Coordinates of C-alpha atoms in Angstrom, one line a residue:
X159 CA 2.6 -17.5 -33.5
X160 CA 4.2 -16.6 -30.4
X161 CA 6.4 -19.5 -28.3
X162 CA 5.1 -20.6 -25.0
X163 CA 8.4 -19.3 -22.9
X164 CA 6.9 -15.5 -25.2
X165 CA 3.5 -15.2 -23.6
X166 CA 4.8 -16.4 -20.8
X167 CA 7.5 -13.7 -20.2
X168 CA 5.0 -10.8 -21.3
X169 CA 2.4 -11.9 -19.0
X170 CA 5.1 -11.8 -16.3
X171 CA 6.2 -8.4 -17.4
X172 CA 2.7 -7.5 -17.2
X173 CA 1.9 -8.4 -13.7
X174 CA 5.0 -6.5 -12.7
X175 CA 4.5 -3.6 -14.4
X176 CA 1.5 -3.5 -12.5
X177 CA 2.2 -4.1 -9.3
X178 CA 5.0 -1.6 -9.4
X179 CA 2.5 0.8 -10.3
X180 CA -0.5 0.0 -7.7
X181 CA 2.9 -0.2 -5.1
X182 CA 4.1 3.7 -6.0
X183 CA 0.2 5.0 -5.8
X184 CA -0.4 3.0 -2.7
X185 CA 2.8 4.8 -1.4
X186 CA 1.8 7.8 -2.9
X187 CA -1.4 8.5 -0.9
X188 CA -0.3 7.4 2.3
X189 CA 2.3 9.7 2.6
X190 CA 0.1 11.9 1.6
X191 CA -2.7 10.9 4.4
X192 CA 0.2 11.1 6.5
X193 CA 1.4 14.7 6.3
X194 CA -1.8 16.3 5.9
X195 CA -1.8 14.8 9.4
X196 CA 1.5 16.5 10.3
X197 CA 3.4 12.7 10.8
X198 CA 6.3 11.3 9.8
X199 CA 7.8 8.1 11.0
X200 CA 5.7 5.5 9.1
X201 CA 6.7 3.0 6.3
X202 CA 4.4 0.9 4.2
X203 CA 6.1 -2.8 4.7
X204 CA 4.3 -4.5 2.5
X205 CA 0.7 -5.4 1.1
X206 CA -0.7 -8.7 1.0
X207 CA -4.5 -9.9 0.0
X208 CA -5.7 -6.7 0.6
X209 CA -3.8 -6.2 3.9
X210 CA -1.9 -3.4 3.9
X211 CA 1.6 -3.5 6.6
X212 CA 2.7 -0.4 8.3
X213 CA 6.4 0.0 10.3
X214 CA 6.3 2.7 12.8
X215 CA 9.0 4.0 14.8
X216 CA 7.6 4.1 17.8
X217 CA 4.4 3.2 20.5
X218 CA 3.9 7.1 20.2
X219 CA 4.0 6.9 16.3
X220 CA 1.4 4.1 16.5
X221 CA -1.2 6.0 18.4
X222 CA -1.1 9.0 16.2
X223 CA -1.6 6.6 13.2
X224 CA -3.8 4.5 14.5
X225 CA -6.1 7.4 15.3
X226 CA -6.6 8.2 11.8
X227 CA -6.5 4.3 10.4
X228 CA -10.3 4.5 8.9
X229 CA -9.4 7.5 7.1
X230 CA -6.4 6.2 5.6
X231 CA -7.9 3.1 4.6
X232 CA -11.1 5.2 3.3
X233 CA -8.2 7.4 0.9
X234 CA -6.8 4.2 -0.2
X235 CA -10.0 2.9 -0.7
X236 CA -11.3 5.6 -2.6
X237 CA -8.1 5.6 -5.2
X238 CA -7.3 1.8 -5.4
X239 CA -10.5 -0.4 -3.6
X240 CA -8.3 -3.2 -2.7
X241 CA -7.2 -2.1 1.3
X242 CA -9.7 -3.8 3.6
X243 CA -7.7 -3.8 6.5
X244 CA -4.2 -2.1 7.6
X245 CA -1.6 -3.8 10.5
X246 CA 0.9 -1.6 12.4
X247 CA 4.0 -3.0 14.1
X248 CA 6.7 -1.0 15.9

């Protein structure tokens, strides 16, 4: 029978594993939402009870993105169904 500090460590390395994935694939199709669109200057921040954090590098950047914000979160959506809502910040 397996030690407590055991499970506890593989469930840890589970979760991880995990998340590490869902990150790279979340990454994954924004960039690719992004140049089908034809733009650059946008960087997932972070994601957070399905909230999804954008950095953009300018106001400009932010307009084109937030143009096209339902149909990134509907390509998320359609690959992971967690994103319910995304925040940009300059």
């Amino acid at each position: 029978m397996d030690d407590i500090k055991d499970i506890v460590k593989k469930v840890f390395v589970d979760i991880s594993s995990k998340t590490i994935s869902e990150q790279k694939k979340l990454s994954e199709i924004f960039e690719k939402v992004l140049k089908e669109n034809n733009i650059s200057g946008a960087k997932i921040s972070g994601f957070k009870d399905q909230h999804l954090f954008v950095n953009v590098d300018s106001s400009a950047r932010l307009y084109q993105i937030a143009m096209i914000k339902n149909k990134i979160i509907n390509e998320l959506k359609s690959e992971l169904a967690d994103i319910e809502k995304i925040s940009f910040k300059i």
